[in-house]
Tab-separated table of C-alpha atoms and ligand atoms in Angstrom:
chain	number	residue	atom	x	y	z
A	1	UNK	CA	46.179	11.720	-1.806
A	2	UNK	CA	43.969	10.211	-4.506
A	3	UNK	CA	42.601	7.654	-2.022
A	4	UNK	CA	41.798	10.364	0.536
A	5	UNK	CA	39.920	12.284	-2.147
A	6	UNK	CA	37.811	9.219	-3.020
A	7	UNK	CA	37.098	8.588	0.669
A	8	UNK	CA	35.985	12.181	1.259
A	9	UNK	CA	33.868	12.149	-1.905
A	10	UNK	CA	32.192	8.918	-0.784
A	11	UNK	CA	31.595	10.317	2.663
A	12	UNK	CA	29.939	13.387	1.154
A	13	UNK	CA	27.838	11.229	-1.134
A	14	UNK	CA	26.713	9.019	1.727
A	15	UNK	CA	25.690	12.005	3.820
A	16	UNK	CA	23.865	13.551	0.881
A	17	UNK	CA	22.080	10.277	0.215
A	18	UNK	CA	21.124	10.019	3.870
A	19	UNK	CA	19.769	13.572	3.862
A	20	UNK	CA	17.774	12.670	0.803
A	21	UNK	CA	16.221	9.600	2.311
A	22	UNK	CA	15.889	10.066	6.011
A	23	UNK	CA	12.675	11.384	7.426
A	24	UNK	CA	12.081	12.558	10.958
A	25	UNK	CA	10.163	9.447	11.959
A	26	UNK	CA	11.689	6.646	13.938
A	27	UNK	CA	10.832	3.213	12.548
A	28	UNK	CA	10.162	1.979	16.087
A	29	UNK	CA	7.436	4.570	16.721
A	30	UNK	CA	4.284	2.750	15.709
A	31	UNK	CA	1.947	5.756	15.708
A	32	UNK	CA	4.297	7.505	13.365
A	33	UNK	CA	3.968	4.691	10.868
A	34	UNK	CA	0.249	4.184	10.975
A	35	UNK	CA	-1.505	7.382	11.877
A	36	UNK	CA	-2.356	9.797	9.050
A	37	UNK	CA	-3.345	12.389	11.659
A	38	UNK	CA	0.056	12.462	13.302
A	39	UNK	CA	1.494	15.993	12.984
A	40	UNK	CA	4.823	14.706	11.736
A	41	UNK	CA	3.243	12.778	8.899
A	42	UNK	CA	4.098	14.048	5.428
A	43	UNK	CA	1.926	13.470	2.410
A	44	UNK	CA	2.836	12.760	-1.177
A	45	UNK	CA	0.030	13.602	-3.617
A	46	UNK	CA	-0.003	13.027	-7.330
A	47	UNK	CA	-2.173	13.701	-10.330
A	48	UNK	CA	-2.193	12.286	-13.860
A	49	UNK	CA	-2.540	13.937	-17.285
A	50	UNK	CA	-6.283	14.831	-17.360
A	51	UNK	CA	-7.287	12.882	-20.545
A	52	UNK	CA	-5.748	9.603	-19.346
A	53	UNK	CA	-8.107	6.737	-18.616
A	54	UNK	CA	-8.661	4.553	-15.564
A	55	UNK	CA	-6.283	1.737	-16.429
A	56	UNK	CA	-3.209	3.798	-17.183
A	57	UNK	CA	-3.929	5.583	-13.887
A	58	UNK	CA	-3.783	2.214	-12.151
A	59	UNK	CA	-0.290	1.721	-13.565
A	60	UNK	CA	0.793	5.183	-12.400
A	61	UNK	CA	-0.507	4.315	-8.922
A	62	UNK	CA	1.712	1.220	-8.942
A	63	UNK	CA	4.795	3.295	-9.755
A	64	UNK	CA	4.185	5.521	-6.726
A	65	UNK	CA	3.113	2.673	-4.439
A	66	UNK	CA	6.195	0.587	-5.302
A	67	UNK	CA	8.425	3.635	-4.803
A	68	UNK	CA	6.926	4.239	-1.338
A	69	UNK	CA	7.055	0.597	-0.358
A	70	UNK	CA	10.669	0.146	-1.462
A	71	UNK	CA	11.795	3.294	0.342
A	72	UNK	CA	10.022	2.213	3.539
A	73	UNK	CA	11.528	-1.264	3.259
A	74	UNK	CA	14.937	0.409	3.443
A	75	UNK	CA	13.792	2.104	6.649
A	76	UNK	CA	13.767	5.516	4.915
A	77	UNK	CA	11.114	8.225	4.692
A	78	UNK	CA	8.961	6.426	7.212
A	79	UNK	CA	6.946	9.557	7.934
A	80	UNK	CA	5.636	9.753	4.347
A	81	UNK	CA	2.231	8.542	3.128
A	82	UNK	CA	0.958	8.293	-0.442
A	83	UNK	CA	-2.412	9.986	-0.964
A	84	UNK	CA	-4.775	8.119	-3.288
A	85	UNK	CA	-5.952	10.698	-5.852
A	86	UNK	CA	-9.771	10.631	-6.094
A	87	UNK	CA	-11.352	9.607	-9.374
A	88	UNK	CA	-12.987	12.555	-11.048
A	89	UNK	CA	-14.683	13.184	-14.414
A	90	UNK	CA	-12.745	10.667	-16.428
A	91	UNK	CA	-13.003	11.159	-20.168
A	92	UNK	CA	-14.561	7.719	-20.795
A	93	UNK	CA	-17.143	7.929	-18.039
A	94	UNK	CA	-19.969	9.084	-20.243
A	95	UNK	CA	-22.860	8.794	-17.805
A	96	UNK	CA	-21.194	10.784	-14.998
A	97	UNK	CA	-18.800	12.999	-16.868
A	98	UNK	CA	-20.673	16.239	-16.353
A	99	UNK	CA	-22.152	15.744	-12.910
A	100	UNK	CA	-19.637	13.441	-11.284
A	101	UNK	CA	-18.420	13.828	-7.719
A	102	UNK	CA	-14.828	12.936	-6.820
A	103	UNK	CA	-14.873	9.242	-5.923
A	104	UNK	CA	-12.570	7.712	-3.307
A	105	UNK	CA	-10.576	4.607	-4.191
A	106	UNK	CA	-12.823	2.493	-1.962
A	107	UNK	CA	-15.520	2.862	-4.674
A	108	UNK	CA	-13.457	0.539	-6.843
A	109	UNK	CA	-10.782	-1.089	-4.701
A	110	UNK	CA	-10.293	-2.832	-1.377
A	111	UNK	CA	-8.312	-0.035	0.277
A	112	UNK	CA	-7.236	-2.223	3.207
A	113	UNK	CA	-5.610	-4.534	0.703
A	114	UNK	CA	-3.802	-1.555	-0.906
A	115	UNK	CA	-2.662	-0.541	2.584
A	116	UNK	CA	-1.243	-4.001	3.170
A	117	UNK	CA	1.256	-3.279	0.415
A	118	UNK	CA	2.068	0.429	0.711
A	119	UNK	CA	1.452	3.287	3.178
A	120	UNK	CA	-1.500	4.857	1.382
A	121	UNK	CA	-4.360	7.050	2.603
A	122	UNK	CA	-7.528	8.280	0.950
A	123	UNK	CA	-7.723	12.046	0.434
A	124	UNK	CA	-10.905	12.189	2.515
A	125	UNK	CA	-9.066	10.612	5.471
A	126	UNK	CA	-6.888	13.731	5.519
A	127	UNK	CA	-9.480	16.338	4.548
A	128	UNK	CA	-11.797	15.488	7.438
A	129	UNK	CA	-8.927	16.303	9.782
A	130	UNK	CA	-8.094	19.680	8.301
A	131	UNK	CA	-9.360	22.196	10.855
A	132	UNK	CA	-9.368	25.111	8.425
A	133	UNK	CA	-11.139	22.918	5.894
A	134	UNK	CA	-8.552	23.903	3.303
A	135	UNK	CA	-5.669	21.656	2.447
A	136	UNK	CA	-2.557	23.525	1.386
A	137	UNK	CA	-0.020	21.729	-0.747
A	138	UNK	CA	3.381	23.251	-0.038
A	139	UNK	CA	4.848	22.538	-3.454
A	140	UNK	CA	3.245	21.185	-6.604
A	141	UNK	CA	5.917	19.900	-8.963
A	142	UNK	CA	4.514	19.881	-12.479
A	143	UNK	CA	6.478	17.236	-14.363
A	144	UNK	CA	7.147	17.936	-18.031
A	145	UNK	CA	8.743	15.838	-20.752
A	146	UNK	CA	12.038	16.853	-22.296
A	147	UNK	CA	11.702	18.117	-25.880
A	148	UNK	CA	14.245	15.511	-26.996
A	149	UNK	CA	14.266	12.465	-24.702
A	150	UNK	CA	17.207	10.962	-26.629
A	151	UNK	CA	19.569	13.928	-26.433
A	152	UNK	CA	22.993	12.880	-27.730
A	153	UNK	CA	21.475	9.550	-28.822
A	154	UNK	CA	20.832	8.189	-25.318
A	155	UNK	CA	17.875	8.163	-22.947
A	156	UNK	CA	19.383	9.278	-19.636
A	157	UNK	CA	17.578	9.702	-16.308
A	158	UNK	CA	17.625	13.419	-15.507
A	159	UNK	CA	15.608	16.377	-14.288
A	160	UNK	CA	15.860	20.139	-14.445
A	161	UNK	CA	13.719	22.928	-12.980
A	162	UNK	CA	12.031	24.805	-15.825
A	163	UNK	CA	10.904	28.362	-15.219
A	164	UNK	CA	9.108	28.864	-18.581
A	165	UNK	CA	5.481	28.136	-19.329
A	166	UNK	CA	4.719	26.791	-15.907
A	167	UNK	CA	1.163	25.964	-14.919
A	168	UNK	CA	-0.806	23.149	-13.310
A	169	UNK	CA	-3.509	21.968	-15.755
A	170	UNK	CA	-5.447	19.780	-13.300
A	171	UNK	CA	-8.191	20.576	-10.810
A	172	UNK	CA	-7.020	18.876	-7.591
A	173	UNK	CA	-9.350	15.946	-8.316
A	174	UNK	CA	-12.448	18.145	-8.110
A	175	UNK	CA	-11.696	19.381	-4.571
A	176	UNK	CA	-12.121	23.158	-4.512
A	177	UNK	CA	-10.661	23.349	-0.994
A	178	UNK	CA	-7.233	22.050	-2.004
A	179	UNK	CA	-4.762	24.847	-2.836
A	180	UNK	CA	-1.112	25.078	-3.872
A	181	UNK	CA	1.315	27.451	-2.155
A	182	UNK	CA	3.984	27.107	-4.802
A	183	UNK	CA	4.147	25.595	-8.276
A	184	UNK	CA	7.486	24.448	-9.694
A	185	UNK	CA	7.809	23.007	-13.192
A	186	UNK	CA	10.420	20.369	-13.781
A	187	UNK	CA	11.583	18.650	-16.927
A	188	UNK	CA	11.837	15.034	-15.843
A	189	UNK	CA	12.676	11.700	-17.354
A	190	UNK	CA	13.514	8.356	-15.861
A	191	UNK	CA	12.909	6.357	-12.730
A	192	UNK	CA	10.283	7.455	-10.284
A	193	UNK	CA	12.487	7.108	-7.186
A	194	UNK	CA	14.387	10.173	-8.375
A	195	UNK	CA	11.357	12.211	-7.348
A	196	UNK	CA	12.803	12.064	-3.820
A	197	UNK	CA	15.522	14.361	-5.135
A	198	UNK	CA	12.871	16.939	-6.033
A	199	UNK	CA	11.229	16.560	-2.637
A	200	UNK	CA	14.566	17.306	-0.994
A	201	UNK	CA	14.627	20.731	-2.708
A	202	UNK	CA	12.183	21.912	-0.031
A	203	UNK	CA	13.008	19.795	3.027
A	204	UNK	CA	10.444	21.457	5.298
A	205	UNK	CA	7.508	20.655	2.983
A	206	UNK	CA	4.791	18.569	4.601
A	207	UNK	CA	2.476	18.213	1.609
A	208	UNK	CA	4.133	17.649	-1.754
A	209	UNK	CA	2.400	16.924	-5.023
A	210	UNK	CA	3.483	15.719	-8.454
A	211	UNK	CA	1.282	16.682	-11.375
A	212	UNK	CA	1.676	14.564	-14.533
A	213	UNK	CA	2.850	11.656	-12.398
A	214	UNK	CA	2.677	9.475	-15.525
A	215	UNK	CA	5.927	11.046	-16.752
A	216	UNK	CA	7.948	9.251	-14.064
A	217	UNK	CA	8.678	5.634	-15.009
A	218	UNK	CA	8.682	2.403	-13.025
A	219	UNK	CA	12.017	1.795	-11.283
A	220	UNK	CA	11.701	-1.813	-12.355
A	221	UNK	CA	8.822	-3.320	-14.255
A	222	UNK	CA	7.625	-6.879	-13.747
A	223	UNK	CA	9.668	-7.624	-10.594
A	224	UNK	CA	8.311	-9.552	-7.594
A	225	UNK	CA	7.551	-6.300	-5.795
A	226	UNK	CA	5.697	-5.057	-8.885
A	227	UNK	CA	3.535	-8.185	-8.800
A	228	UNK	CA	3.032	-7.992	-5.031
A	229	UNK	CA	1.718	-4.473	-5.550
A	230	UNK	CA	-0.457	-5.642	-8.432
A	231	UNK	CA	-1.873	-8.488	-6.340
A	232	UNK	CA	-2.797	-6.032	-3.581
A	233	UNK	CA	-5.019	-4.118	-6.031
A	234	UNK	CA	-8.077	-6.168	-5.133
A	235	UNK	CA	-11.403	-4.778	-6.253
A	236	UNK	CA	-14.208	-3.569	-4.015
A	237	UNK	CA	-16.026	-6.684	-2.832
A	238	UNK	CA	-19.452	-5.594	-4.162
A	239	UNK	CA	-17.991	-5.433	-7.667
A	240	UNK	CA	-16.424	-8.865	-7.235
A	241	UNK	CA	-19.676	-10.352	-5.906
A	242	UNK	CA	-21.707	-8.853	-8.759
A	243	UNK	CA	-19.281	-10.231	-11.360
A	244	UNK	CA	-19.211	-13.667	-9.707
A	245	UNK	CA	-22.999	-13.762	-9.522
A	246	UNK	CA	-23.170	-12.925	-13.237
A	247	UNK	CA	-20.617	-15.606	-14.112
A	248	UNK	CA	-22.412	-18.247	-12.068
A	249	UNK	CA	-25.866	-17.433	-13.414
A	250	UNK	CA	-25.103	-16.695	-17.054
A	251	UNK	CA	-21.862	-18.435	-17.820
A	252	UNK	CA	-22.295	-21.589	-15.704
A	253	UNK	CA	-19.117	-21.369	-13.707
A	254	UNK	CA	-18.446	-21.339	-9.967
A	255	UNK	CA	-14.685	-21.861	-10.150
A	256	UNK	CA	-11.849	-19.343	-10.425
A	257	UNK	CA	-10.551	-20.803	-13.690
A	258	UNK	CA	-13.699	-21.220	-15.766
A	259	UNK	CA	-13.948	-23.672	-18.633
A	260	UNK	CA	-17.382	-22.733	-19.921
A	261	UNK	CA	-16.875	-19.473	-21.812
A	262	UNK	CA	-14.480	-17.362	-23.788
A	263	UNK	CA	-14.152	-13.570	-23.383
A	264	UNK	CA	-13.253	-10.784	-25.770
A	265	UNK	CA	-12.348	-7.206	-24.977
A	266	UNK	CA	-13.530	-5.283	-28.024
A	267	UNK	CA	-12.136	-1.757	-27.582
A	268	UNK	CA	-13.805	0.740	-29.931
A	269	UNK	CA	-14.542	4.492	-29.575
A	270	UNK	CA	-11.242	6.457	-29.672
A	271	UNK	CA	-9.321	3.281	-30.696
A	272	UNK	CA	-11.254	2.964	-33.980
A	273	UNK	CA	-10.279	6.554	-34.753
A	274	UNK	CA	-6.707	6.901	-33.512
A	275	UNK	CA	-5.543	3.272	-33.769
A	276	UNK	CA	-7.418	2.023	-36.795
A	277	UNK	CA	-4.303	0.136	-37.999
A	278	UNK	CA	-4.412	-1.993	-34.843
A	279	UNK	CA	-8.106	-2.872	-34.534
A	280	UNK	CA	-10.339	-5.009	-36.772
A	281	UNK	CA	-13.606	-4.125	-38.479
A	282	UNK	CA	-16.842	-5.650	-37.200
A	283	UNK	CA	-16.591	-8.531	-39.673
A	284	UNK	CA	-12.885	-8.998	-38.986
A	285	UNK	CA	-13.772	-9.316	-35.298
A	286	UNK	CA	-16.437	-11.954	-35.950
A	287	UNK	CA	-14.075	-14.007	-38.143
A	288	UNK	CA	-11.339	-13.936	-35.497
A	289	UNK	CA	-13.646	-14.930	-32.643
A	290	UNK	CA	-15.080	-17.785	-34.691
A	291	UNK	CA	-11.588	-18.890	-35.732
A	292	UNK	CA	-10.311	-18.851	-32.117
A	293	UNK	CA	-13.209	-21.025	-30.948
A	294	UNK	CA	-12.638	-23.517	-33.756
A	295	UNK	CA	-8.896	-23.655	-33.061
A	296	UNK	CA	-8.832	-23.716	-29.251
A	297	UNK	CA	-12.264	-24.136	-27.716
A	298	UNK	CA	-14.276	-26.550	-29.772
A	299	UNK	CA	-16.678	-27.348	-26.922
A	300	UNK	CA	-17.381	-23.749	-26.013
A	301	UNK	CA	-20.503	-21.985	-27.221
A	302	UNK	CA	-20.665	-19.101	-24.743
A	303	UNK	CA	-18.918	-15.867	-25.608
A	304	UNK	CA	-18.707	-12.882	-23.281
A	305	UNK	CA	-18.101	-9.495	-24.901
A	306	UNK	CA	-16.691	-6.576	-22.912
A	307	UNK	CA	-16.780	-3.409	-24.934
A	308	UNK	CA	-17.051	0.350	-24.935
A	309	UNK	CA	-18.701	0.189	-28.391
A	310	UNK	CA	-21.846	2.234	-29.001
A	311	UNK	CA	-24.952	0.066	-28.425
A	312	UNK	CA	-25.835	-0.107	-32.152
A	313	UNK	CA	-22.357	-1.420	-33.101
A	314	UNK	CA	-22.300	-3.851	-30.189
A	315	UNK	CA	-25.752	-5.201	-31.090
A	316	UNK	CA	-24.568	-5.858	-34.641
A	317	UNK	CA	-21.633	-7.895	-33.324
A	318	UNK	CA	-23.877	-9.832	-30.956
A	319	UNK	CA	-26.445	-10.612	-33.684
A	320	UNK	CA	-23.814	-11.762	-36.162
A	321	UNK	CA	-22.260	-14.074	-33.563
A	322	UNK	CA	-25.689	-15.428	-32.618
A	323	UNK	CA	-26.268	-16.109	-36.291
A	324	UNK	CA	-23.169	-18.338	-36.112
A	325	UNK	CA	-24.922	-20.206	-33.252
A	326	UNK	CA	-22.955	-18.738	-30.366
A	327	UNK	CA	-24.581	-17.778	-27.077
A	328	UNK	CA	-23.399	-14.213	-26.616
A	329	UNK	CA	-23.299	-12.335	-23.305
A	330	UNK	CA	-22.730	-8.721	-22.428
A	331	UNK	CA	-23.074	-7.244	-18.935
A	332	UNK	CA	-25.719	-4.517	-18.939
A	333	UNK	CA	-26.110	-2.904	-15.514
A	334	UNK	CA	-29.539	-2.108	-14.117
A	335	UNK	CA	-30.225	1.566	-13.356
A	336	UNK	CA	-29.547	0.904	-9.668
A	337	UNK	CA	-26.303	-0.939	-10.440
A	338	UNK	CA	-25.107	1.920	-12.648
A	339	UNK	CA	-25.897	4.459	-9.918
A	340	UNK	CA	-24.143	2.345	-7.328
A	341	UNK	CA	-21.088	1.200	-9.259
A	342	UNK	CA	-20.767	4.115	-11.736
A	343	UNK	CA	-19.217	3.685	-15.203
A	344	UNK	CA	-15.897	2.844	-13.534
A	345	UNK	CA	-17.389	-0.029	-11.524
A	346	UNK	CA	-19.249	-1.440	-14.543
A	347	UNK	CA	-15.963	-1.431	-16.503
A	348	UNK	CA	-14.344	-3.365	-13.620
A	349	UNK	CA	-17.188	-5.920	-13.568
A	350	UNK	CA	-16.544	-6.506	-17.293
A	351	UNK	CA	-12.844	-6.926	-16.538
A	352	UNK	CA	-13.479	-9.444	-13.750
A	353	UNK	CA	-15.734	-11.520	-16.022
A	354	UNK	CA	-13.009	-11.516	-18.732
A	355	UNK	CA	-10.397	-12.492	-16.126
A	356	UNK	CA	-12.135	-15.782	-15.304
A	357	UNK	CA	-12.808	-16.894	-18.904
A	358	UNK	CA	-11.312	-20.103	-20.312
A	359	UNK	CA	-9.734	-18.050	-23.092
A	360	UNK	CA	-9.274	-14.313	-23.522
A	361	UNK	CA	-8.723	-12.152	-26.585
A	362	UNK	CA	-7.853	-8.509	-25.927
A	363	UNK	CA	-7.291	-5.328	-27.885
A	364	UNK	CA	-3.762	-4.372	-28.888
A	365	UNK	CA	-2.126	-1.870	-26.523
A	366	UNK	CA	-5.240	-1.267	-24.498
A	367	UNK	CA	-4.337	-0.796	-20.835
A	368	UNK	CA	-7.843	-2.115	-20.076
A	369	UNK	CA	-6.834	-5.432	-21.732
A	370	UNK	CA	-3.413	-5.348	-19.999
A	371	UNK	CA	-5.035	-5.242	-16.569
A	372	UNK	CA	-7.191	-8.272	-17.494
A	373	UNK	CA	-4.067	-10.143	-18.624
A	374	UNK	CA	-2.352	-9.404	-15.298
A	375	UNK	CA	-5.395	-10.590	-13.371
A	376	UNK	CA	-5.404	-13.854	-15.329
A	377	UNK	CA	-1.696	-14.343	-14.600
A	378	UNK	CA	-2.433	-13.875	-10.890
A	379	UNK	CA	-5.351	-16.322	-11.082
A	380	UNK	CA	-3.020	-18.930	-12.605
A	381	UNK	CA	-4.272	-19.380	-16.163
A	382	UNK	CA	-1.909	-20.844	-18.756
A	383	UNK	CA	-0.411	-17.771	-20.463
A	384	UNK	CA	-1.410	-19.176	-23.891
A	385	UNK	CA	-5.047	-18.582	-22.964
A	386	UNK	CA	-4.341	-14.954	-22.034
A	387	UNK	CA	-1.930	-13.187	-24.370
A	388	UNK	CA	-4.117	-13.097	-27.449
A	389	UNK	CA	-5.231	-10.081	-29.391
A	390	UNK	CA	-7.612	-9.014	-32.115
A	391	UNK	CA	-5.648	-8.287	-35.292
A	392	UNK	CA	-6.382	-5.614	-37.875
A	393	UNK	CA	-8.121	-6.897	-41.034
A	394	UNK	CA	-4.842	-6.540	-42.939
A	395	UNK	CA	-1.223	-5.647	-42.269
A	396	UNK	CA	1.086	-6.577	-39.438
A	397	UNK	CA	-0.240	-8.152	-36.252
A	398	UNK	CA	2.461	-8.299	-33.596
A	399	UNK	CA	1.967	-10.866	-30.845
A	400	UNK	CA	1.216	-9.332	-27.421
A	401	UNK	CA	4.199	-9.116	-25.031
A	402	UNK	CA	3.937	-11.686	-22.263
A	403	UNK	CA	4.288	-10.144	-18.829
A	404	UNK	CA	4.129	-13.276	-16.744
A	405	UNK	CA	3.581	-13.284	-12.995
A	406	UNK	CA	6.412	-13.631	-10.457
A	407	UNK	CA	5.409	-15.039	-7.052
B	501	GDP	N1	-17.655	-1.223	-19.368
B	501	GDP	C1	-16.613	-1.192	-20.204
B	501	GDP	N2	-15.915	-0.044	-20.331
B	501	GDP	C2	-14.839	-0.050	-21.156
B	501	GDP	C3	-14.461	-1.190	-21.893
B	501	GDP	N3	-13.383	-0.875	-22.627
B	501	GDP	C4	-13.090	0.407	-22.344
B	501	GDP	N4	-13.970	0.922	-21.457
B	501	GDP	C5	-14.016	2.278	-20.893
B	501	GDP	O1	-13.055	3.069	-21.571
B	501	GDP	C6	-11.950	3.332	-20.726
B	501	GDP	C7	-10.692	3.101	-21.548
B	501	GDP	O2	-9.642	3.806	-20.996
B	501	GDP	P1	-8.392	3.116	-20.297
B	501	GDP	O3	-8.824	2.576	-19.004
B	501	GDP	O4	-7.335	4.135	-20.319
B	501	GDP	O5	-7.932	1.923	-21.230
B	501	GDP	P2	-7.321	2.032	-22.739
B	501	GDP	O6	-7.627	3.401	-23.267
B	501	GDP	O7	-8.014	0.937	-23.462
B	501	GDP	O8	-5.843	1.818	-22.633
B	501	GDP	C8	-12.065	2.393	-19.547
B	501	GDP	O9	-11.473	2.870	-18.373
B	501	GDP	C9	-13.567	2.230	-19.432
B	501	GDP	O10	-14.129	3.330	-18.756
B	501	GDP	C10	-15.239	-2.378	-21.744
B	501	GDP	O11	-14.976	-3.420	-22.332
B	501	GDP	N5	-16.304	-2.324	-20.887
B	502	MG	MG1	-6.545	5.128	-22.255
């Protein structure tokens, strides 16, 4: 009797799991897999907490892209595509913040390379095909944190529809012609693949969106698939060419792993206010750069500084380092370059230059520095040259975690 009960329970579970995962597309139907205009295609949209910056958003993208890729690898949900959320009015993009247009991912990334990893489409690939010119999202699930993530002393994966205080605080990436039919708020914590359970609440939905996508966590961080996804995030080739041209002409290097310069990511602005226990003063920064060169790079005289510091503060740092006889470099875009690449592209050029340096020192817990560290792992630098940070002038200075590449 007991055995029969287990068998029936398993059978029910299997059917439920199948319902959850199976789409209407047949893996053998090529058009179904590749064509965003196919009527059976379903679209998964997401948005991120409005104040979050570019580099955390890149990590959130990876969570969704890995989730899609892993589900497709199992032959499930083959009719689903992930829509790349346009970049719009990011908090740190000072020169375009007020007037900015939504920018497609191709502004910053090689979208064909992203597509080689996961079934992604740009929003404008879909919008141009909308006959009514309005895109209706069937359900927007607004993810919300639990008040107490460690209820009963443990962090358990769970979700629960929440009917109170429900509103979407985004702006559909600046696209006035995108509308939501229904908004559902959900307390959510845990692995991102459990979002499929939410999607299955409305099985006939064609367009589903998750707001506050950052609340869902990686299913597994640092795995081979994670790194395959990360490797596919190649930058737009004009940004790469501009960075390489700069490196060749200013920093005397034509190789991938340069030996001629060291790079520092000096994160200021909001970090000096909200994380002042983690970042050094101007003079603390100079001492640490000088010390690192003396310890590790005795032949190097060229120092590249990537920073969001105000010009006056940055100039002080540059002058003080020059006084110590260093040749100091900072990428300043021309007016045309700034118009072409935008603040986001200039930040990427800085990151690429840091990625190729003989030695890199980053800022503690800056996702901007994290992305540089990953790039250096992919390029094949010795991890000792990568996982280094600026310490505060006094107090504890934890070593950066080493997230090393898996091929
Ligand atoms: N050009 C340039 N921009 C930077 C630099 N550091 C920070 N920024 C800007 O500030 C933003 C910081 O936000 P985010 O990407 O979230 O990184 P985090 O806040 O450091 O974790 C970046 O996306 C850039 O727009 C830098 O070294 N160079
Ligand atoms: Mg940030």
